[in-house]
Amino acid sequence: MIEIVQQTTKTEENIENKLPKNIRQIGNPEKDFRIYMEDYVYTYLHPAQLNGMETEIFPRLLILLGEINHFSNRSCAFVSGAIQVEDSEYPDILPEFNERTWRRIHREMHQYFENCEIVGWVLDIPGNTLEITAEMEEMHRRNFVSQYQFFFLMDSKEREEAFFTWKEGCLAKKEGYFIYYEKNPQMQEYMISKREALFGTEAKPEEVNDRAAVNYRTMMMAKKERASKQKTGILSYLTSMLTIIVLCAVSVILLGNIQKMENMEQTISVMSNVFESTEQEIAPLQNQVAIETISGNILPIEDAADLKDENQTPPKPQEASETSQTAEMENAAPEETANIPLEETATQEPLPPESLPENEEPKSKEEEVQPVLSEAETFRAQGYYVVKQGDSLRQICYKIYETYGMMDKLCEANGIDDQDFIYVGQKIVLP
C-alpha cells in the first residue's frame, strides 16, 4: 500500500469546486472517478485501530453517505457519513437489504445526515481475502443502481481494504482513494450515539489510549485551538515583518531628508557669502561722485535764445511737413515703426509668377484646403480596426458603417463564428 501525505488547496486546475484543503492520498487514484472519504468516517470504519486492538472484531455491514459531484473532466464522490446495518442472521449468510432495513437506514439518515445521499456500501469480513463473489455482485446490482455508487470491501483483522466500482457489467477494483480532513459534526454526533455498540459496555473512556475514542468533542476543540494558535502565530509574524518594513522605509526617508537639509544649508551658506562680498564691492562705488568737464561756450539763457532765432530760417510749407514727418519717424521707437500699416508705405501686390522660386507653382484654393476625414472614414481608409476595452462587434459595425447590415460581412472577413467572442487588441479587417 502506498501512502502519500500532502496539503494543498487545489489538486487540479480544471476542478470547478474547491476540494478539501488537507488531503491524504492512499494508493494511485484514477483520474476519471475519484473517491474522497472524510477522516471521521474512515476512523469509524476501523474500530480496532481506534481502540488499540482491544475491541472484538466482527463482521459488519455499513451504508456510506455523502454526495457525488460531476465536473468538466471527472466525477468525485465525497463520503461524509456511515451508518451501520444491524442484522441478526449475519455473518452466517450474506445480509439482505429488506424493506425493514431500508426504513431504519432512512430514519437514521434523516436524524443524523439529512442533506446526504447514499453513495456506496461497506462489507467488513475479518480474515477474508479481498475477492468479489457472485453474491456480492448480485447484491450490489440489485440495491445500488447508479454507476457512481461503489462497494468498499474490508478485512479489519489483516487491515486490508479496496474500493470497487461498477464498470462494464461487473465490479472493478480501484487503485486508490483520498482521505480528507474537515469539520464533520454530523459524523461526530453519530459516533457518540453509537459509542457503546462500538466499544462495548465494559470499556471505560479513561482506559482507552486514543484521544478520539475518549471524547470526539474534546479532540475537535483541541484541533480548533491548535488551528487558532497557528493562525495567531502567522498573524504575529506578518505583523512583525510589516512593522520592520515600515521602520526601514521611514528610516530611509528620514536619511534622505537629512541629506537634503544639509545640502540646503551649504547652498544658503554659499549664497550668503556671495551676497556679503557683493555688498562690500558695491558700497565704495555708491559713495563716489562722478564729475565730468564739458568744453564749450557758455551763454546766458536769454542770449542763447536770441542767437537761435537769428540763425534759424523758416522752412517752406512742404519742407516743413516733410521735416516734421521725418522727425516723427526718427523719434518713433522701433516697435512703433513696425506697427505702421503697410498702406502708408507702399501698396502690397501679389508676386507675379516669375518671382516664385523655381519648381514651385502657385497653389489653388482646392489644393490648399484639405478635407477633414471623420473617425469612421479614417478607419475605413485604414482598412482595419483594433478592438478596445468595452467594444463589441455590433458597436464596431455601427461605429464604422453607421448600420448593423455589415455584421455578416465583418464576421465573414474575419472568420468569426460567434459575434460576442472578440478580445482586446484583436485586429478587425474592414471589408
CSV table of C-alpha atoms in Angstrom, one decimal:
chain,number,residue,atom,x,y,z
A,1,MET,CA,0.0,0.0,0.0
A,2,ILE,CA,1.4,3.4,-1.0
A,3,GLU,CA,0.6,6.3,1.3
A,4,ILE,CA,1.4,9.9,0.4
A,5,VAL,CA,0.6,12.8,2.6
A,6,GLN,CA,0.1,16.2,1.0
A,7,GLN,CA,-1.5,19.5,1.9
A,8,THR,CA,-2.9,21.5,-1.0
A,9,THR,CA,-5.7,23.9,-1.7
A,10,LYS,CA,-6.4,22.6,-5.2
A,11,THR,CA,-5.4,19.3,-6.7
A,12,GLU,CA,-6.3,20.1,-10.3
A,13,GLU,CA,-6.7,23.4,-12.1
A,14,ASN,CA,-9.8,22.4,-14.0
A,15,ILE,CA,-11.9,21.5,-10.9
A,16,GLU,CA,-14.9,23.8,-10.7
A,17,ASN,CA,-15.4,23.5,-6.9
A,18,LYS,CA,-12.9,23.7,-4.1
A,19,LEU,CA,-11.6,20.4,-2.9
A,20,PRO,CA,-10.7,19.9,0.8
A,21,LYS,CA,-7.5,21.6,1.9
A,22,ASN,CA,-5.9,18.8,3.8
A,23,ILE,CA,-5.8,15.5,1.8
A,24,ARG,CA,-4.0,12.2,2.3
A,25,GLN,CA,-3.6,10.0,-0.8
A,26,ILE,CA,-4.0,6.2,-0.5
A,27,GLY,CA,-2.6,4.3,-3.5
A,28,ASN,CA,-2.9,5.7,-7.0
A,29,PRO,CA,-6.3,7.1,-7.6
A,30,GLU,CA,-7.7,7.1,-11.1
A,31,LYS,CA,-8.5,10.4,-12.9
A,32,ASP,CA,-12.0,9.8,-14.3
A,33,PHE,CA,-13.7,8.9,-10.9
A,34,ARG,CA,-12.2,9.8,-7.6
A,35,ILE,CA,-13.4,8.9,-4.0
A,36,TYR,CA,-12.8,11.3,-1.1
A,37,MET,CA,-13.5,9.8,2.4
A,38,GLU,CA,-13.7,12.1,5.5
A,39,ASP,CA,-11.3,11.2,8.3
A,40,TYR,CA,-14.1,10.6,10.9
A,41,VAL,CA,-15.8,8.1,8.6
A,42,TYR,CA,-12.5,6.3,8.0
A,43,THR,CA,-11.9,6.2,11.8
A,44,TYR,CA,-15.4,4.8,12.3
A,45,LEU,CA,-14.8,2.0,9.8
A,46,HIS,CA,-11.6,0.9,11.7
A,47,PRO,CA,-12.6,0.5,15.3
A,48,ALA,CA,-9.7,-1.8,16.1
A,49,GLN,CA,-7.2,0.9,15.3
A,50,LEU,CA,-9.2,3.3,17.3
A,51,ASN,CA,-9.3,1.2,20.5
A,52,GLY,CA,-5.7,-0.3,20.3
A,53,MET,CA,-6.9,-3.7,19.1
A,54,GLU,CA,-8.8,-4.3,22.3
A,55,THR,CA,-12.3,-4.3,20.6
A,56,GLU,CA,-13.6,-7.6,19.3
A,57,ILE,CA,-13.6,-7.6,15.5
A,58,PHE,CA,-16.8,-8.9,14.0
A,59,PRO,CA,-18.3,-8.8,10.5
A,60,ARG,CA,-20.1,-5.6,9.7
A,61,LEU,CA,-22.3,-4.1,7.0
A,62,LEU,CA,-22.5,-0.3,6.6
A,63,ILE,CA,-24.0,2.2,4.3
A,64,LEU,CA,-21.8,5.2,3.1
A,65,LEU,CA,-23.4,8.6,2.8
A,66,GLY,CA,-22.3,11.8,1.1
A,67,GLU,CA,-22.6,13.4,-2.3
A,68,ILE,CA,-21.4,12.9,-5.9
A,69,ASN,CA,-20.2,15.9,-7.9
A,70,HIS,CA,-19.7,15.9,-11.6
A,71,PHE,CA,-17.1,18.3,-13.0
A,72,SER,CA,-15.9,19.0,-16.5
A,73,ASN,CA,-13.2,16.3,-16.7
A,74,ARG,CA,-14.2,13.9,-13.9
A,75,SER,CA,-16.6,12.8,-11.2
A,76,CYS,CA,-15.9,12.8,-7.5
A,77,ALA,CA,-17.6,11.1,-4.6
A,78,PHE,CA,-17.3,12.8,-1.1
A,79,VAL,CA,-18.1,10.4,1.8
A,80,SER,CA,-19.1,12.3,4.9
A,81,GLY,CA,-21.1,9.7,6.8
A,82,ALA,CA,-21.6,6.0,7.6
A,83,ILE,CA,-24.5,4.0,9.1
A,84,GLN,CA,-24.0,0.5,10.5
A,85,VAL,CA,-26.7,-2.0,9.4
A,86,GLU,CA,-27.9,-4.4,12.2
A,87,ASP,CA,-28.7,-8.0,11.1
A,88,SER,CA,-29.2,-10.9,13.5
A,89,GLU,CA,-28.6,-13.6,10.8
A,90,TYR,CA,-25.3,-12.1,9.6
A,91,PRO,CA,-22.5,-13.4,9.3
A,92,ASP,CA,-23.9,-16.9,8.8
A,93,ILE,CA,-25.3,-15.8,5.5
A,94,LEU,CA,-24.8,-12.7,3.4
A,95,PRO,CA,-27.1,-9.9,4.7
A,96,GLU,CA,-30.1,-8.8,2.8
A,97,PHE,CA,-31.3,-5.3,2.3
A,98,ASN,CA,-35.0,-5.8,3.0
A,99,GLU,CA,-37.8,-3.2,3.5
A,100,ARG,CA,-37.3,-3.1,7.3
A,101,THR,CA,-33.6,-2.5,6.9
A,102,TRP,CA,-34.0,0.4,4.4
A,103,ARG,CA,-36.6,2.0,6.7
A,104,ARG,CA,-34.2,2.1,9.6
A,105,ILE,CA,-31.4,3.4,7.3
A,106,HIS,CA,-33.5,6.2,6.0
A,107,ARG,CA,-34.7,7.0,9.6
A,108,GLU,CA,-31.1,7.4,10.8
A,109,MET,CA,-30.2,9.4,7.6
A,110,HIS,CA,-33.0,11.8,8.4
A,111,GLN,CA,-31.8,12.0,12.1
A,112,TYR,CA,-28.0,12.4,11.5
A,113,PHE,CA,-27.3,13.0,7.8
A,114,GLU,CA,-30.3,15.0,6.5
A,115,ASN,CA,-28.5,16.5,3.4
A,116,CYS,CA,-26.6,13.4,2.3
A,117,GLU,CA,-27.3,10.7,-0.2
A,118,ILE,CA,-26.3,7.0,-0.4
A,119,VAL,CA,-23.0,6.8,-2.3
A,120,GLY,CA,-22.0,3.2,-1.5
A,121,TRP,CA,-21.8,0.3,1.0
A,122,VAL,CA,-19.2,-1.4,3.1
A,123,LEU,CA,-18.8,-5.1,3.9
A,124,ASP,CA,-16.2,-5.9,6.6
A,125,ILE,CA,-15.3,-9.6,6.8
A,126,PRO,CA,-12.3,-10.3,9.2
A,127,GLY,CA,-9.8,-12.8,7.8
A,128,ASN,CA,-11.4,-12.9,4.3
A,129,THR,CA,-9.5,-12.2,1.1
A,130,LEU,CA,-10.4,-9.1,-0.9
A,131,GLU,CA,-12.2,-11.1,-3.6
A,132,ILE,CA,-15.5,-10.3,-5.1
A,133,THR,CA,-18.0,-13.2,-5.2
A,134,ALA,CA,-21.1,-13.6,-7.4
A,135,GLU,CA,-23.4,-13.0,-4.4
A,136,MET,CA,-21.7,-9.6,-3.7
A,137,GLU,CA,-22.0,-8.5,-7.3
A,138,GLU,CA,-25.7,-9.5,-7.3
A,139,MET,CA,-26.3,-7.7,-4.1
A,140,HIS,CA,-24.7,-4.6,-5.4
A,141,ARG,CA,-26.6,-4.7,-8.7
A,142,ARG,CA,-30.0,-5.1,-7.0
A,143,ASN,CA,-29.6,-2.4,-4.4
A,144,PHE,CA,-27.2,0.2,-5.9
A,145,VAL,CA,-28.3,1.0,-9.4
A,146,SER,CA,-26.1,4.1,-10.1
A,147,GLN,CA,-22.8,3.5,-11.8
A,148,TYR,CA,-21.2,6.0,-9.4
A,149,GLN,CA,-22.3,4.1,-6.2
A,150,PHE,CA,-19.3,2.0,-5.1
A,151,PHE,CA,-18.5,-1.0,-2.9
A,152,PHE,CA,-15.9,-0.9,-0.1
A,153,LEU,CA,-14.6,-4.4,0.9
A,154,MET,CA,-12.6,-4.6,4.1
A,155,ASP,CA,-10.7,-7.1,6.2
A,156,SER,CA,-10.2,-5.4,9.6
A,157,LYS,CA,-8.2,-8.2,11.0
A,158,GLU,CA,-5.5,-8.0,8.3
A,159,ARG,CA,-6.1,-4.3,7.8
A,160,GLU,CA,-6.7,-4.6,4.1
A,161,GLU,CA,-9.3,-2.8,2.1
A,162,ALA,CA,-10.3,-1.9,-1.5
A,163,PHE,CA,-12.8,0.1,-3.4
A,164,PHE,CA,-14.8,-1.4,-6.3
A,165,THR,CA,-17.0,0.4,-8.9
A,166,TRP,CA,-19.5,-0.9,-11.4
A,167,LYS,CA,-17.9,-0.9,-14.8
A,168,GLU,CA,-18.8,-2.9,-17.9
A,169,GLY,CA,-21.3,-5.2,-16.1
A,170,CYS,CA,-19.0,-6.2,-13.1
A,171,LEU,CA,-17.3,-4.7,-10.1
A,172,ALA,CA,-13.8,-3.5,-10.9
A,173,LYS,CA,-11.2,-2.7,-8.3
A,174,LYS,CA,-9.9,0.9,-7.9
A,175,GLU,CA,-6.2,1.5,-7.3
A,176,GLY,CA,-6.6,4.3,-4.7
A,177,TYR,CA,-8.6,7.0,-3.0
A,178,PHE,CA,-8.2,10.1,-0.8
A,179,ILE,CA,-8.8,10.8,2.9
A,180,TYR,CA,-9.6,14.5,3.7
A,181,TYR,CA,-9.9,16.4,7.0
A,182,GLU,CA,-12.5,19.0,7.8
A,183,LYS,CA,-15.3,19.7,10.3
A,184,ASN,CA,-17.9,16.9,10.4
A,185,PRO,CA,-20.3,17.4,13.3
A,186,GLN,CA,-22.9,15.1,11.9
A,187,MET,CA,-20.5,12.1,11.9
A,188,GLN,CA,-19.2,13.1,15.4
A,189,GLU,CA,-22.8,13.0,16.8
A,190,TYR,CA,-23.5,9.7,15.2
A,191,MET,CA,-20.2,8.2,16.6
A,192,ILE,CA,-21.0,9.4,20.1
A,193,SER,CA,-24.5,7.9,19.9
A,194,LYS,CA,-23.1,4.5,18.8
A,195,ARG,CA,-20.2,4.6,21.2
A,196,GLU,CA,-21.4,1.7,23.4
A,197,ALA,CA,-22.1,-0.5,20.5
A,198,LEU,CA,-18.6,0.3,19.1
A,199,PHE,CA,-16.5,-0.2,22.3
A,200,GLY,CA,-18.8,-2.3,24.5
A,201,THR,CA,-20.3,-1.5,27.9
A,202,GLU,CA,-17.3,-2.6,29.9
A,203,ALA,CA,-14.8,-0.3,28.3
A,204,LYS,CA,-14.1,2.9,30.2
A,205,PRO,CA,-13.1,6.1,28.5
A,206,GLU,CA,-10.1,6.5,30.8
A,207,GLU,CA,-8.7,3.1,29.7
A,208,VAL,CA,-8.7,4.0,26.1
A,209,ASN,CA,-5.4,5.2,24.8
A,210,ASP,CA,-6.6,7.1,21.7
A,211,ARG,CA,-8.0,10.6,22.4
A,212,ALA,CA,-10.5,10.3,19.6
A,213,ALA,CA,-12.2,7.3,21.3
A,214,VAL,CA,-12.2,9.1,24.7
A,215,ASN,CA,-14.1,12.1,23.6
A,216,TYR,CA,-14.6,13.3,20.0
A,217,ARG,CA,-15.7,16.7,21.1
A,218,THR,CA,-12.5,17.2,23.1
A,219,MET,CA,-10.5,16.3,20.1
A,220,MET,CA,-12.3,18.8,17.9
A,221,MET,CA,-11.8,21.6,20.5
A,222,ALA,CA,-8.1,20.7,20.6
A,223,LYS,CA,-7.9,20.8,16.8
A,224,LYS,CA,-9.6,24.2,16.8
A,225,GLU,CA,-7.3,25.5,19.5
A,226,ARG,CA,-4.2,24.3,17.5
A,227,ALA,CA,-5.6,26.0,14.4
A,228,SER,CA,-6.3,29.2,16.3
A,229,LYS,CA,-2.7,29.2,17.7
A,230,GLN,CA,-1.3,28.6,14.3
A,231,LYS,CA,-3.3,31.5,12.8
A,232,THR,CA,-2.2,33.7,15.7
A,233,GLY,CA,1.4,32.9,15.2
A,234,ILE,CA,1.2,33.6,11.5
A,235,LEU,CA,-0.6,36.9,12.1
A,236,SER,CA,2.1,37.9,14.7
A,237,TYR,CA,4.9,37.0,12.2
A,238,LEU,CA,3.2,39.0,9.4
A,239,THR,CA,2.7,42.0,11.8
A,240,SER,CA,6.3,42.0,12.9
A,241,MET,CA,7.5,41.8,9.3
A,242,LEU,CA,5.2,44.7,8.3
A,243,THR,CA,6.5,46.8,11.3
A,244,ILE,CA,10.1,46.2,10.3
A,245,ILE,CA,9.4,47.1,6.7
A,246,VAL,CA,7.6,50.4,7.8
A,247,LEU,CA,10.5,51.3,10.1
A,248,CYS,CA,13.1,50.7,7.3
A,249,ALA,CA,11.1,52.8,4.9
A,250,VAL,CA,10.7,55.7,7.5
A,251,SER,CA,14.5,55.5,8.2
A,252,VAL,CA,15.4,55.7,4.5
A,253,ILE,CA,13.0,58.7,4.1
A,254,LEU,CA,14.5,60.5,7.2
A,255,LEU,CA,18.1,59.9,6.0
A,256,GLY,CA,17.1,61.4,2.6
A,257,ASN,CA,15.5,64.4,4.2
A,258,ILE,CA,18.5,65.0,6.5
A,259,GLN,CA,20.9,64.8,3.5
A,260,LYS,CA,18.7,67.3,1.6
A,261,MET,CA,18.7,69.7,4.6
A,262,GLU,CA,22.5,69.5,4.8
A,263,ASN,CA,22.8,70.4,1.1
A,264,MET,CA,20.3,73.3,1.5
A,265,GLU,CA,22.3,74.7,4.5
A,266,GLN,CA,25.5,74.5,2.4
A,267,THR,CA,23.8,76.3,-0.5
A,268,ILE,CA,22.4,79.0,1.8
A,269,SER,CA,25.8,79.5,3.3
A,270,VAL,CA,27.5,79.9,-0.1
A,271,MET,CA,24.8,82.3,-1.2
A,272,SER,CA,25.1,84.5,1.9
A,273,ASN,CA,28.9,84.7,1.4
A,274,VAL,CA,28.4,85.8,-2.2
A,275,PHE,CA,25.9,88.4,-1.1
A,276,GLU,CA,28.2,89.8,1.6
A,277,SER,CA,31.2,90.0,-0.9
A,278,THR,CA,29.0,91.8,-3.5
A,279,GLU,CA,27.7,94.3,-1.0
A,280,GLN,CA,31.3,95.0,0.1
A,281,GLU,CA,32.3,95.7,-3.5
A,282,ILE,CA,29.3,97.9,-4.3
A,283,ALA,CA,29.4,100.1,-1.1
A,284,PRO,CA,32.6,102.1,-2.1
A,285,LEU,CA,31.2,102.8,-5.5
A,286,GLN,CA,28.0,104.3,-4.1
A,287,ASN,CA,29.9,106.9,-2.1
A,288,GLN,CA,31.9,108.2,-5.1
A,289,VAL,CA,30.6,111.2,-7.2
A,290,ALA,CA,31.4,111.3,-11.0
A,291,ILE,CA,32.5,114.8,-12.2
A,292,GLU,CA,32.8,115.5,-16.0
A,293,THR,CA,34.2,118.7,-17.6
A,294,ILE,CA,32.3,119.9,-20.7
A,295,SER,CA,34.2,122.3,-23.0
A,296,GLY,CA,32.3,125.0,-24.9
A,297,ASN,CA,31.0,128.5,-24.8
A,298,ILE,CA,28.5,129.2,-22.1
A,299,LEU,CA,25.9,131.9,-22.7
A,300,PRO,CA,23.1,133.2,-20.6
A,301,ILE,CA,19.7,131.7,-21.5
A,302,GLU,CA,18.3,135.0,-23.0
A,303,ASP,CA,21.3,135.4,-25.3
A,304,ALA,CA,21.2,131.8,-26.4
A,305,ALA,CA,17.5,132.2,-27.4
A,306,ASP,CA,18.1,135.3,-29.5
A,307,LEU,CA,21.0,133.7,-31.3
A,308,LYS,CA,18.9,130.7,-32.2
A,309,ASP,CA,16.1,132.8,-33.6
A,310,GLU,CA,18.6,134.8,-35.8
A,311,ASN,CA,20.3,131.7,-37.2
A,312,GLN,CA,17.0,129.8,-37.9
A,313,THR,CA,15.3,130.3,-41.3
A,314,PRO,CA,11.7,129.5,-41.6
A,315,PRO,CA,11.3,126.4,-43.8
A,316,LYS,CA,8.9,126.1,-46.7
A,317,PRO,CA,5.5,124.6,-46.0
A,318,GLN,CA,6.1,121.4,-47.9
A,319,GLU,CA,9.6,121.0,-46.5
A,320,ALA,CA,8.3,121.7,-43.0
A,321,SER,CA,5.7,119.0,-43.3
A,322,GLU,CA,8.3,116.5,-44.7
A,323,THR,CA,10.7,117.5,-42.0
A,324,SER,CA,8.1,117.0,-39.2
A,325,GLN,CA,7.2,113.6,-40.6
A,326,THR,CA,10.8,112.6,-40.9
A,327,ALA,CA,11.4,113.7,-37.3
A,328,GLU,CA,8.5,111.8,-36.0
A,329,MET,CA,9.7,108.7,-37.9
A,330,GLU,CA,13.2,109.1,-36.5
A,331,ASN,CA,11.9,109.7,-32.9
A,332,ALA,CA,9.5,106.8,-33.0
A,333,ALA,CA,10.5,103.6,-31.3
A,334,PRO,CA,11.4,100.6,-33.4
A,335,GLU,CA,8.2,98.8,-32.2
A,336,GLU,CA,6.0,101.8,-33.2
A,337,THR,CA,7.6,101.9,-36.6
A,338,ALA,CA,7.0,98.2,-37.2
A,339,ASN,CA,3.3,98.7,-36.4
A,340,ILE,CA,2.8,101.4,-39.1
A,341,PRO,CA,0.3,100.0,-41.7
A,342,LEU,CA,1.8,98.9,-45.0
A,343,GLU,CA,-0.7,101.0,-46.9
A,344,GLU,CA,1.1,104.2,-45.7
A,345,THR,CA,4.5,103.0,-47.0
A,346,ALA,CA,3.6,101.0,-50.2
A,347,THR,CA,0.8,99.2,-51.7
A,348,GLN,CA,1.2,95.4,-51.4
A,349,GLU,CA,0.6,93.5,-54.6
A,350,PRO,CA,0.8,89.7,-55.2
A,351,LEU,CA,4.0,88.5,-56.6
A,352,PRO,CA,4.0,87.7,-60.3
A,353,PRO,CA,4.5,84.0,-61.2
A,354,GLU,CA,8.0,84.9,-62.4
A,355,SER,CA,9.0,85.9,-58.9
A,356,LEU,CA,8.2,82.5,-57.4
A,357,PRO,CA,11.1,80.1,-56.8
A,358,GLU,CA,11.9,77.5,-59.4
A,359,ASN,CA,10.0,74.2,-59.5
A,360,GLU,CA,7.2,75.8,-57.4
A,361,GLU,CA,3.8,76.5,-58.9
A,362,PRO,CA,1.1,78.6,-57.3
A,363,LYS,CA,-1.3,76.5,-55.3
A,364,SER,CA,-5.0,76.6,-55.9
A,365,LYS,CA,-7.6,77.1,-53.1
A,366,GLU,CA,-8.8,73.5,-53.5
A,367,GLU,CA,-5.2,72.2,-53.0
A,368,GLU,CA,-4.6,74.4,-50.0
A,369,VAL,CA,-7.8,73.3,-48.2
A,370,GLN,CA,-7.6,69.6,-47.5
A,371,PRO,CA,-10.8,67.7,-46.5
A,372,VAL,CA,-11.0,66.5,-42.8
A,373,LEU,CA,-12.0,62.8,-42.6
A,374,SER,CA,-14.4,61.6,-39.9
A,375,GLU,CA,-13.4,58.8,-37.5
A,376,ALA,CA,-15.4,56.2,-39.4
A,377,GLU,CA,-13.8,57.3,-42.8
A,378,THR,CA,-10.4,57.2,-41.2
A,379,PHE,CA,-10.9,53.6,-40.1
A,380,ARG,CA,-12.3,52.6,-43.5
A,381,ALA,CA,-9.4,54.2,-45.3
A,382,GLN,CA,-7.0,52.4,-42.9
A,383,GLY,CA,-8.7,49.0,-43.6
A,384,TYR,CA,-8.8,47.6,-40.1
A,385,TYR,CA,-9.9,48.4,-36.5
A,386,VAL,CA,-8.1,47.4,-33.3
A,387,VAL,CA,-10.6,46.2,-30.5
A,388,LYS,CA,-10.5,48.3,-27.3
A,389,GLN,CA,-11.8,47.6,-23.8
A,390,GLY,CA,-15.6,47.6,-23.8
A,391,ASP,CA,-16.0,47.2,-27.6
A,392,SER,CA,-18.5,44.7,-29.1
A,393,LEU,CA,-18.7,43.6,-32.7
A,394,ARG,CA,-22.1,45.3,-33.1
A,395,GLN,CA,-20.7,48.6,-31.7
A,396,ILE,CA,-17.8,48.4,-34.1
A,397,CYS,CA,-20.0,47.7,-37.1
A,398,TYR,CA,-22.3,50.7,-36.3
A,399,LYS,CA,-19.3,52.9,-35.5
A,400,ILE,CA,-17.6,52.2,-38.8
A,401,TYR,CA,-20.6,51.8,-41.2
A,402,GLU,CA,-23.4,53.5,-39.2
A,403,THR,CA,-25.6,50.4,-39.8
A,404,TYR,CA,-25.8,46.8,-38.5
A,405,GLY,CA,-26.2,45.5,-42.0
A,406,MET,CA,-22.5,44.8,-42.4
A,407,MET,CA,-22.3,42.3,-39.4
A,408,ASP,CA,-22.3,39.3,-41.7
A,409,LYS,CA,-19.6,40.7,-43.9
A,410,LEU,CA,-17.5,41.6,-40.9
A,411,CYS,CA,-17.8,38.0,-39.5
A,412,GLU,CA,-17.0,36.5,-42.9
A,413,ALA,CA,-14.0,38.7,-43.5
A,414,ASN,CA,-12.5,37.9,-40.0
A,415,GLY,CA,-13.6,34.3,-39.7
A,416,ILE,CA,-15.7,35.0,-36.6
A,417,ASP,CA,-18.3,32.4,-35.8
A,418,ASP,CA,-19.5,33.9,-32.5
A,419,GLN,CA,-20.3,37.7,-32.7
A,420,ASP,CA,-19.8,38.0,-28.9
A,421,PHE,CA,-16.4,36.4,-28.8
A,422,ILE,CA,-13.8,39.1,-29.6
A,423,TYR,CA,-10.8,40.2,-27.4
A,424,VAL,CA,-8.9,43.4,-26.7
A,425,GLY,CA,-6.1,44.1,-29.2
A,426,GLN,CA,-7.7,42.0,-31.9
A,427,LYS,CA,-7.3,43.5,-35.4
A,428,ILE,CA,-10.8,43.5,-37.2
A,429,VAL,CA,-10.4,43.7,-41.0
A,430,LEU,CA,-12.9,46.1,-42.5
A,431,PRO,CA,-14.5,44.9,-45.8
